[in-house]
C-alpha cells in the first residue's frame, strides 16, 4: 500500500499494441533498483517497465524520488543495487563499453519549470548539452560556456 511518501508511476499506452503488431521487451526496464543518499533510501527496489509508444507519468510529493528516477534513466546516476535495462541491454555494461553514447543521443528530457540539474553547478548545467551532443574539445566547451555565462551576467 502506498502512503504519502510514495512515488507513483502511471503508464498510458497511446496506441493499440495488438493492432500495431507490437510485441517485445520494454524499452526501459528497472529491476529492483535501489538508490540512497546520506543513508536515506530514495528508490527502494523499484521495478518499472516502459514500452515504446507509451506515455509514462511519474507522480509524487517532493523528495519521493521523481528526479532521481529520471536521472537514472538518462544516465546521470547509477543504482546502488539492481539493474537498468535499455532495449534489453544492461545500462551499466553499455556505459562501460561506450554503447551508451549512441543511445543517449536518442533521448531528451526537461525538468519542471526548466529547472537546472540540482546536483551540478551552473557551469556544468550549461556545458552538459555540449558535452552530450557535440564533438567539441573540453577547452572549446569551456570557452563557449564562459561566453554564455558572461552574456547572461550569471
Tab-separated table of N, CA and C in Angstrom:
chain	number	residue	atom	x	y	z
A	1	UNK	N	0.856	-1.179	0.000
A	1	UNK	CA	0.000	0.000	0.000
A	1	UNK	C	0.892	1.229	0.000
A	2	UNK	N	0.484	2.224	-0.737
A	2	UNK	CA	1.254	3.446	-0.924
A	2	UNK	C	0.763	4.520	0.053
A	3	UNK	N	1.684	5.150	0.792
A	3	UNK	CA	1.291	6.265	1.648
A	3	UNK	C	1.730	7.575	0.987
A	4	UNK	N	1.705	8.679	1.713
A	4	UNK	CA	2.025	9.983	1.137
A	4	UNK	C	3.481	10.123	0.701
A	5	UNK	N	4.372	9.237	1.168
A	5	UNK	CA	5.778	9.332	0.784
A	5	UNK	C	6.081	8.485	-0.441
A	6	UNK	N	5.077	7.987	-1.082
A	6	UNK	CA	5.243	7.044	-2.178
A	6	UNK	C	5.374	7.730	-3.536
A	7	UNK	N	6.162	7.121	-4.381
A	7	UNK	CA	6.307	7.526	-5.769
A	7	UNK	C	5.340	6.686	-6.582
A	8	UNK	N	4.507	7.343	-7.382
A	8	UNK	CA	3.518	6.613	-8.179
A	8	UNK	C	3.874	6.712	-9.648
A	9	UNK	N	3.746	5.621	-10.350
A	9	UNK	CA	4.022	5.585	-11.785
A	9	UNK	C	2.747	5.202	-12.502
A	10	UNK	N	2.415	5.953	-13.540
A	10	UNK	CA	1.201	5.680	-14.315
A	10	UNK	C	1.615	5.539	-15.771
A	11	UNK	N	1.271	4.436	-16.399
A	11	UNK	CA	1.602	4.227	-17.802
A	11	UNK	C	0.352	4.353	-18.653
A	12	UNK	N	0.483	5.046	-19.768
A	12	UNK	CA	-0.616	5.206	-20.705
A	12	UNK	C	-0.152	4.741	-22.080
A	13	UNK	N	-0.814	3.754	-22.629
A	13	UNK	CA	-0.481	3.292	-23.964
A	13	UNK	C	-1.181	4.213	-24.948
A	14	UNK	N	-0.438	4.720	-25.923
A	14	UNK	CA	-1.032	5.693	-26.836
A	14	UNK	C	-1.444	5.065	-28.169
A	15	UNK	N	-1.418	3.769	-28.263
A	15	UNK	CA	-1.970	3.079	-29.417
A	15	UNK	C	-2.273	1.642	-29.024
A	16	UNK	N	-3.084	0.989	-29.797
A	16	UNK	CA	-3.460	-0.398	-29.532
A	16	UNK	C	-2.317	-1.301	-29.979
A	17	UNK	N	-1.623	-1.929	-29.009
A	17	UNK	CA	-0.435	-2.713	-29.342
A	17	UNK	C	-0.751	-3.893	-30.252
A	18	UNK	N	-1.910	-4.493	-30.111
A	18	UNK	CA	-2.244	-5.631	-30.964
A	18	UNK	C	-2.455	-5.193	-32.411
A	19	UNK	N	-3.132	-4.073	-32.618
A	19	UNK	CA	-3.364	-3.581	-33.976
A	19	UNK	C	-2.066	-3.144	-34.639
A	20	UNK	N	-1.152	-2.597	-33.858
A	20	UNK	CA	0.115	-2.129	-34.406
A	20	UNK	C	1.121	-3.272	-34.552
A	21	UNK	N	0.785	-4.440	-34.024
A	21	UNK	CA	1.683	-5.576	-34.133
A	21	UNK	C	2.869	-5.495	-33.181
A	22	UNK	N	2.763	-4.697	-32.124
A	22	UNK	CA	3.877	-4.531	-31.202
A	22	UNK	C	3.969	-5.705	-30.236
A	23	UNK	N	5.081	-6.323	-30.231
A	23	UNK	CA	5.414	-7.324	-29.221
A	23	UNK	C	6.889	-7.136	-28.921
A	24	UNK	N	7.250	-7.364	-27.718
A	24	UNK	CA	8.665	-7.223	-27.412
A	24	UNK	C	8.913	-6.888	-25.976
A	25	UNK	N	10.156	-6.608	-25.717
A	25	UNK	CA	10.569	-6.294	-24.357
A	25	UNK	C	10.479	-4.788	-24.129
A	26	UNK	N	10.532	-4.369	-22.873
A	26	UNK	CA	10.436	-2.943	-22.565
A	26	UNK	C	11.600	-2.156	-23.169
A	27	UNK	N	11.348	-0.915	-23.507
A	27	UNK	CA	12.395	-0.019	-23.961
A	27	UNK	C	13.304	0.331	-22.783
A	28	UNK	N	12.685	0.607	-21.634
A	28	UNK	CA	13.414	0.914	-20.401
A	28	UNK	C	12.854	0.019	-19.308
A	29	UNK	N	13.738	-0.634	-18.580
A	29	UNK	CA	13.283	-1.518	-17.504
A	29	UNK	C	14.173	-1.355	-16.278
A	30	UNK	N	13.538	-1.120	-15.141
A	30	UNK	CA	14.224	-1.080	-13.850
A	30	UNK	C	13.959	-2.408	-13.156
A	31	UNK	N	15.008	-3.047	-12.689
A	31	UNK	CA	14.865	-4.302	-11.953
A	31	UNK	C	15.460	-4.136	-10.560
A	32	UNK	N	14.582	-4.038	-9.572
A	32	UNK	CA	14.987	-3.923	-8.167
A	32	UNK	C	16.022	-2.820	-7.942
A	33	UNK	N	15.767	-1.650	-8.519
A	33	UNK	CA	16.703	-0.529	-8.422
A	33	UNK	C	16.547	0.165	-7.076
A	34	UNK	N	17.677	0.333	-6.410
A	34	UNK	CA	17.737	1.000	-5.116
A	34	UNK	C	18.781	2.098	-5.188
A	35	UNK	N	18.453	3.258	-4.610
A	35	UNK	CA	19.399	4.371	-4.541
A	35	UNK	C	19.214	5.084	-3.219
A	36	UNK	N	20.330	5.339	-2.538
A	36	UNK	CA	20.309	6.048	-1.259
A	36	UNK	C	21.269	7.219	-1.300
A	37	UNK	N	20.939	8.255	-0.545
A	37	UNK	CA	21.811	9.409	-0.354
A	37	UNK	C	21.906	9.668	1.141
A	38	UNK	N	23.128	9.751	1.646
A	38	UNK	CA	23.359	10.023	3.067
A	38	UNK	C	22.540	9.108	3.969
A	39	UNK	N	22.484	7.831	3.615
A	39	UNK	CA	21.779	6.858	4.429
A	39	UNK	C	20.264	6.846	4.256
A	40	UNK	N	19.724	7.746	3.434
A	40	UNK	CA	18.277	7.794	3.204
A	40	UNK	C	17.963	7.115	1.873
A	41	UNK	N	17.166	6.080	1.931
A	41	UNK	CA	16.804	5.332	0.726
A	41	UNK	C	15.735	6.102	-0.041
A	42	UNK	N	16.085	6.513	-1.265
A	42	UNK	CA	15.170	7.287	-2.103
A	42	UNK	C	14.399	6.350	-3.032
A	43	UNK	N	15.100	5.470	-3.724
A	43	UNK	CA	14.456	4.443	-4.543
A	43	UNK	C	14.659	3.115	-3.831
A	44	UNK	N	13.581	2.388	-3.624
A	44	UNK	CA	13.638	1.156	-2.839
A	44	UNK	C	13.112	-0.023	-3.656
A	45	UNK	N	14.032	-0.758	-4.280
A	45	UNK	CA	13.674	-1.934	-5.086
A	45	UNK	C	12.605	-1.605	-6.137
A	46	UNK	N	12.847	-0.545	-6.902
A	46	UNK	CA	11.893	-0.116	-7.931
A	46	UNK	C	11.941	-1.075	-9.117
A	47	UNK	N	10.761	-1.531	-9.522
A	47	UNK	CA	10.594	-2.331	-10.730
A	47	UNK	C	9.669	-1.554	-11.646
A	48	UNK	N	10.114	-1.322	-12.877
A	48	UNK	CA	9.379	-0.468	-13.798
A	48	UNK	C	9.661	-0.931	-15.218
A	49	UNK	N	8.622	-0.965	-16.036
A	49	UNK	CA	8.777	-1.273	-17.459
A	49	UNK	C	8.091	-0.189	-18.267
A	50	UNK	N	8.836	0.405	-19.200
A	50	UNK	CA	8.294	1.412	-20.105
A	50	UNK	C	8.505	0.900	-21.518
A	51	UNK	N	7.404	0.828	-22.272
A	51	UNK	CA	7.457	0.321	-23.636
A	51	UNK	C	7.445	1.464	-24.631
A	52	UNK	N	7.957	1.197	-25.815
A	52	UNK	CA	7.920	2.167	-26.899
A	52	UNK	C	6.466	2.557	-27.177
A	53	UNK	N	6.247	3.812	-27.534
A	53	UNK	CA	4.911	4.362	-27.821
A	53	UNK	C	3.989	4.344	-26.610
A	54	UNK	N	4.561	4.459	-25.450
A	54	UNK	CA	3.803	4.508	-24.210
A	54	UNK	C	4.192	5.796	-23.497
A	55	UNK	N	3.224	6.515	-22.989
A	55	UNK	CA	3.489	7.720	-22.221
A	55	UNK	C	3.475	7.329	-20.757
A	56	UNK	N	4.496	7.726	-20.020
A	56	UNK	CA	4.589	7.388	-18.605
A	56	UNK	C	4.676	8.660	-17.790
A	57	UNK	N	3.845	8.762	-16.764
A	57	UNK	CA	3.939	9.912	-15.860
A	57	UNK	C	4.470	9.423	-14.525
A	58	UNK	N	5.211	10.292	-13.869
A	58	UNK	CA	5.782	9.994	-12.556
A	58	UNK	C	5.195	11.013	-11.595
A	59	UNK	N	4.498	10.535	-10.593
A	59	UNK	CA	3.782	11.415	-9.671
A	59	UNK	C	4.254	11.140	-8.247
A	60	UNK	N	4.494	12.194	-7.495
A	60	UNK	CA	4.864	12.028	-6.094
A	60	UNK	C	5.174	13.365	-5.465
A	61	UNK	N	5.118	13.382	-4.156
A	61	UNK	CA	5.447	14.601	-3.420
A	61	UNK	C	6.942	14.872	-3.513
A	62	UNK	N	7.319	16.062	-3.111
A	62	UNK	CA	8.719	16.448	-3.090
A	62	UNK	C	9.524	15.459	-2.250
A	63	UNK	N	10.652	15.021	-2.794
A	63	UNK	CA	11.536	14.125	-2.057
A	63	UNK	C	11.226	12.651	-2.182
A	64	UNK	N	10.268	12.291	-3.033
A	64	UNK	CA	9.902	10.873	-3.142
A	64	UNK	C	10.680	10.128	-4.226
A	65	UNK	N	11.526	10.831	-5.001
A	65	UNK	CA	12.394	10.144	-5.945
A	65	UNK	C	12.097	10.349	-7.414
A	66	UNK	N	11.229	11.293	-7.759
A	66	UNK	CA	10.890	11.507	-9.169
A	66	UNK	C	12.118	11.900	-9.981
A	67	UNK	N	12.822	12.908	-9.544
A	67	UNK	CA	14.009	13.364	-10.273
A	67	UNK	C	15.120	12.325	-10.233
A	68	UNK	N	15.246	11.625	-9.131
A	68	UNK	CA	16.255	10.576	-9.016
A	68	UNK	C	15.979	9.472	-10.039
A	69	UNK	N	14.722	9.104	-10.193
A	69	UNK	CA	14.341	8.103	-11.187
A	69	UNK	C	14.713	8.571	-12.592
A	70	UNK	N	14.360	9.817	-12.921
A	70	UNK	CA	14.682	10.363	-14.242
A	70	UNK	C	16.187	10.437	-14.476
A	71	UNK	N	16.924	10.811	-13.462
A	71	UNK	CA	18.387	10.898	-13.603
A	71	UNK	C	19.010	9.524	-13.845
A	72	UNK	N	18.389	8.484	-13.332
A	72	UNK	CA	18.844	7.125	-13.640
A	72	UNK	C	18.568	6.790	-15.109
A	73	UNK	N	17.379	7.164	-15.589
A	73	UNK	CA	17.005	6.853	-16.970
A	73	UNK	C	17.958	7.511	-17.969
A	74	UNK	N	18.400	8.727	-17.683
A	74	UNK	CA	19.280	9.429	-18.623
A	74	UNK	C	20.763	9.197	-18.333
A	75	UNK	N	21.063	8.400	-17.322
A	75	UNK	CA	22.447	8.026	-17.062
A	75	UNK	C	23.244	8.969	-16.194
A	76	UNK	N	22.578	9.912	-15.522
A	76	UNK	CA	23.305	10.816	-14.628
A	76	UNK	C	23.597	10.168	-13.284
A	77	UNK	N	22.793	9.187	-12.910
A	77	UNK	CA	23.009	8.432	-11.677
A	77	UNK	C	23.034	6.946	-12.003
A	78	UNK	N	23.728	6.201	-11.158
A	78	UNK	CA	23.747	4.740	-11.265
A	78	UNK	C	23.144	4.161	-10.002
A	79	UNK	N	22.440	3.050	-10.117
A	79	UNK	CA	21.824	2.467	-8.925
A	79	UNK	C	22.863	1.898	-7.954
A	80	UNK	N	22.534	1.962	-6.668
A	80	UNK	CA	23.359	1.298	-5.658
A	80	UNK	C	23.178	-0.217	-5.763
A	81	UNK	N	21.967	-0.611	-6.069
A	81	UNK	CA	21.625	-2.030	-6.248
A	81	UNK	C	20.645	-2.131	-7.396
A	82	UNK	N	20.550	-3.296	-7.986
A	82	UNK	CA	19.612	-3.521	-9.064
A	82	UNK	C	20.214	-3.204	-10.419
A	83	UNK	N	19.361	-3.230	-11.435
A	83	UNK	CA	19.841	-3.080	-12.800
A	83	UNK	C	18.831	-2.307	-13.637
A	84	UNK	N	19.347	-1.520	-14.565
A	84	UNK	CA	18.513	-0.812	-15.531
A	84	UNK	C	18.848	-1.371	-16.905
A	85	UNK	N	17.810	-1.760	-17.635
A	85	UNK	CA	17.993	-2.293	-18.986
A	85	UNK	C	17.434	-1.299	-19.992
A	86	UNK	N	18.153	-1.097	-21.065
A	86	UNK	CA	17.721	-0.259	-22.180
A	86	UNK	C	17.651	-1.169	-23.395
A	87	UNK	N	16.461	-1.332	-23.939
A	87	UNK	CA	16.273	-2.269	-25.061
A	87	UNK	C	16.841	-3.650	-24.735
A	88	UNK	N	16.674	-4.066	-23.487
A	88	UNK	CA	17.127	-5.387	-23.071
A	88	UNK	C	18.601	-5.487	-22.725
A	89	UNK	N	19.337	-4.379	-22.832
A	89	UNK	CA	20.775	-4.382	-22.549
A	89	UNK	C	21.041	-3.649	-21.241
A	90	UNK	N	21.975	-4.142	-20.470
A	90	UNK	CA	22.336	-3.527	-19.201
A	90	UNK	C	22.934	-2.145	-19.429
A	91	UNK	N	22.341	-1.119	-18.807
A	91	UNK	CA	22.860	0.236	-18.934
A	91	UNK	C	24.293	0.308	-18.415
A	92	UNK	N	24.574	-0.364	-17.310
A	92	UNK	CA	25.926	-0.363	-16.755
A	92	UNK	C	26.952	-0.880	-17.744
A	93	UNK	N	26.622	-1.962	-18.426
A	93	UNK	CA	27.532	-2.516	-19.438
A	93	UNK	C	27.637	-1.589	-20.636
A	94	UNK	N	26.510	-0.965	-21.024
A	94	UNK	CA	26.527	-0.033	-22.155
A	94	UNK	C	27.451	1.150	-21.862
A	95	UNK	N	27.434	1.635	-20.629
A	95	UNK	CA	28.286	2.759	-20.245
A	95	UNK	C	29.750	2.337	-20.316
A	96	UNK	N	30.048	1.148	-19.798
A	96	UNK	CA	31.438	0.656	-19.791
A	96	UNK	C	31.985	0.436	-21.194
A	97	UNK	N	31.147	-0.025	-22.125
A	97	UNK	CA	31.616	-0.331	-23.478
A	97	UNK	C	31.533	0.863	-24.431
A	98	UNK	N	30.897	1.948	-23.999
A	98	UNK	CA	30.745	3.106	-24.858
A	98	UNK	C	29.476	3.080	-25.691
A	99	UNK	N	28.727	1.977	-25.649
A	99	UNK	CA	27.484	1.875	-26.410
A	99	UNK	C	26.454	2.896	-25.925
A	100	UNK	N	26.557	3.295	-24.676
A	100	UNK	CA	25.637	4.271	-24.100
A	100	UNK	C	25.671	5.585	-24.871
A	101	UNK	N	26.841	5.979	-25.384
A	101	UNK	CA	26.968	7.232	-26.128
A	101	UNK	C	26.029	7.275	-27.331
A	102	UNK	N	25.813	6.154	-27.987
A	102	UNK	CA	24.904	6.104	-29.127
A	102	UNK	C	23.449	6.213	-28.664
A	103	UNK	N	23.127	5.576	-27.551
A	103	UNK	CA	21.748	5.604	-27.041
A	103	UNK	C	21.338	6.987	-26.571
A	104	UNK	N	22.200	7.650	-25.812
A	104	UNK	CA	21.825	8.916	-25.170
A	104	UNK	C	21.495	10.017	-26.169
A	105	UNK	N	21.954	9.893	-27.404
A	105	UNK	CA	21.615	10.884	-28.423
A	105	UNK	C	20.162	10.747	-28.875
A	106	UNK	N	19.494	9.678	-28.466
A	106	UNK	CA	18.105	9.449	-28.862
A	106	UNK	C	17.108	9.817	-27.775
A	107	UNK	N	17.571	10.401	-26.684
A	107	UNK	CA	16.665	10.776	-25.612
A	107	UNK	C	16.761	12.274	-25.342
A	108	UNK	N	15.676	12.818	-24.861
A	108	UNK	CA	15.678	14.208	-24.428
A	108	UNK	C	14.802	14.301	-23.193
A	109	UNK	N	15.002	15.323	-22.422
A	109	UNK	CA	14.256	15.477	-21.184
A	109	UNK	C	14.299	16.926	-20.766
A	110	UNK	N	13.291	17.334	-20.012
A	110	UNK	CA	13.240	18.679	-19.474
A	110	UNK	C	12.533	18.587	-18.127
A	111	UNK	N	13.151	19.123	-17.113
A	111	UNK	CA	12.553	19.085	-15.799
A	111	UNK	C	11.539	20.203	-15.650
A	112	UNK	N	10.654	20.043	-14.697
A	112	UNK	CA	9.590	21.007	-14.440
A	112	UNK	C	10.152	22.414	-14.298
A	113	UNK	N	9.520	23.365	-14.965
A	113	UNK	CA	9.948	24.754	-14.864
A	113	UNK	C	11.321	25.008	-15.460
A	114	UNK	N	11.753	24.146	-16.377
A	114	UNK	CA	13.074	24.277	-16.998
A	114	UNK	C	14.186	24.370	-15.960
A	115	UNK	N	14.020	23.682	-14.866
A	115	UNK	CA	14.987	23.719	-13.775
A	115	UNK	C	16.336	23.153	-14.212
A	116	UNK	N	17.373	23.591	-13.525
A	116	UNK	CA	18.704	23.055	-13.754
A	116	UNK	C	18.864	21.757	-12.967
A	117	UNK	N	19.878	20.983	-13.327
A	117	UNK	CA	20.197	19.804	-12.523
A	117	UNK	C	20.746	20.295	-11.193
A	118	UNK	N	20.073	19.946	-10.109
A	118	UNK	CA	20.473	20.465	-8.805
A	118	UNK	C	21.786	19.889	-8.300
A	119	UNK	N	22.242	18.812	-8.903
A	119	UNK	CA	23.497	18.198	-8.472
A	119	UNK	C	24.695	18.768	-9.233
A	120	UNK	N	24.452	19.739	-10.137
A	120	UNK	CA	25.519	20.329	-10.939
A	120	UNK	C	25.574	21.836	-10.716
A	121	UNK	N	26.759	22.393	-10.948
A	121	UNK	CA	26.905	23.847	-10.904
A	121	UNK	C	26.256	24.450	-12.147
A	122	UNK	N	26.092	25.784	-12.155
A	122	UNK	CA	25.556	26.461	-13.338
A	122	UNK	C	26.456	26.171	-14.536
A	123	UNK	N	27.765	26.257	-14.347
A	123	UNK	CA	28.725	25.977	-15.416
A	123	UNK	C	28.498	24.568	-15.977
A	124	UNK	N	28.378	23.582	-15.111
A	124	UNK	CA	28.173	22.193	-15.555
A	124	UNK	C	26.838	22.026	-16.272
A	125	UNK	N	25.804	22.727	-15.818
A	125	UNK	CA	24.497	22.659	-16.476
A	125	UNK	C	24.566	23.228	-17.896
A	126	UNK	N	25.270	24.333	-18.062
A	126	UNK	CA	25.388	24.943	-19.387
A	126	UNK	C	26.254	24.065	-20.298
A	127	UNK	N	27.280	23.465	-19.754
A	127	UNK	CA	28.190	22.624	-20.540
A	127	UNK	C	27.569	21.275	-20.911
A	128	UNK	N	26.649	20.798	-20.119
A	128	UNK	CA	26.113	19.442	-20.286
A	128	UNK	C	25.635	19.127	-21.706
A	129	UNK	N	24.762	19.943	-22.320
A	129	UNK	CA	24.310	19.584	-23.673
A	129	UNK	C	25.442	19.591	-24.704
A	130	UNK	N	26.427	20.457	-24.524
A	130	UNK	CA	27.562	20.483	-25.451
A	130	UNK	C	28.399	19.211	-25.306
A	131	UNK	N	28.555	18.740	-24.085
A	131	UNK	CA	29.314	17.510	-23.847
A	131	UNK	C	28.580	16.302	-24.406
A	132	UNK	N	27.263	16.330	-24.341
A	132	UNK	CA	26.469	15.173	-24.740
A	132	UNK	C	26.209	15.096	-26.237
A	133	UNK	N	26.190	16.232	-26.903
A	133	UNK	CA	25.709	16.229	-28.294
A	133	UNK	C	26.711	16.734	-29.324
A	134	UNK	N	27.907	17.136	-28.880
A	134	UNK	CA	28.897	17.623	-29.841
A	134	UNK	C	30.210	16.874	-29.671
A	135	UNK	N	31.101	17.112	-30.598
A	135	UNK	CA	32.455	16.542	-30.512
A	135	UNK	C	33.473	17.618	-30.162
A	136	UNK	N	33.003	18.705	-29.558
A	136	UNK	CA	33.896	19.790	-29.182
A	136	UNK	C	34.879	19.330	-28.117
A	137	UNK	N	36.085	19.879	-28.180
A	137	UNK	CA	37.101	19.579	-27.169
A	137	UNK	C	36.732	20.284	-25.864
A	138	UNK	N	37.266	19.771	-24.779
A	138	UNK	CA	36.957	20.301	-23.451
A	138	UNK	C	37.193	21.811	-23.378
A	139	UNK	N	38.307	22.279	-23.922
A	139	UNK	CA	38.645	23.702	-23.880
A	139	UNK	C	37.630	24.538	-24.676
A	140	UNK	N	37.188	24.024	-25.829
A	140	UNK	CA	36.191	24.734	-26.633
A	140	UNK	C	34.877	24.866	-25.878
A	141	UNK	N	34.485	23.792	-25.209
A	141	UNK	CA	33.250	23.820	-24.416
A	141	UNK	C	33.384	24.832	-23.286
A	142	UNK	N	34.521	24.810	-22.595
A	142	UNK	CA	34.740	25.756	-21.502
A	142	UNK	C	34.632	27.197	-21.989
A	143	UNK	N	35.222	27.487	-23.146
A	143	UNK	CA	35.164	28.854	-23.695
A	143	UNK	C	33.734	29.254	-24.035
A	144	UNK	N	32.975	28.355	-24.672
A	144	UNK	CA	31.582	28.645	-25.030
A	144	UNK	C	30.733	28.874	-23.782
A	145	UNK	N	30.942	28.050	-22.768
A	145	UNK	CA	30.174	28.174	-21.531
A	145	UNK	C	30.488	29.499	-20.842
A	146	UNK	N	31.759	29.842	-20.739
A	146	UNK	CA	32.127	31.121	-20.113
A	146	UNK	C	31.491	32.296	-20.856
A	147	UNK	N	31.515	32.235	-22.202
A	147	UNK	CA	30.939	33.309	-23.005
A	147	UNK	C	29.442	33.444	-22.720
A	148	UNK	N	28.707	32.334	-22.660
A	148	UNK	CA	27.258	32.379	-22.416
A	148	UNK	C	26.951	32.858	-21.000
A	149	UNK	N	27.741	32.427	-20.053
A	149	UNK	CA	27.520	32.857	-18.669
A	149	UNK	C	27.772	34.368	-18.535
A	150	UNK	N	28.807	34.868	-19.207
A	150	UNK	CA	29.072	36.307	-19.185
A	150	UNK	C	27.946	37.085	-19.881
A	151	UNK	N	27.430	36.548	-21.008
A	151	UNK	CA	26.349	37.220	-21.727
A	151	UNK	C	25.091	37.345	-20.877
A	152	UNK	N	24.829	36.333	-20.069
A	152	UNK	CA	23.617	36.340	-19.236
A	152	UNK	C	23.867	36.955	-17.863
A	153	UNK	N	25.110	37.379	-17.623
A	153	UNK	CA	25.507	38.010	-16.356
A	153	UNK	C	25.221	37.123	-15.143
A	154	UNK	N	25.447	35.839	-15.297
A	154	UNK	CA	25.265	34.919	-14.159
A	154	UNK	C	26.529	34.847	-13.333
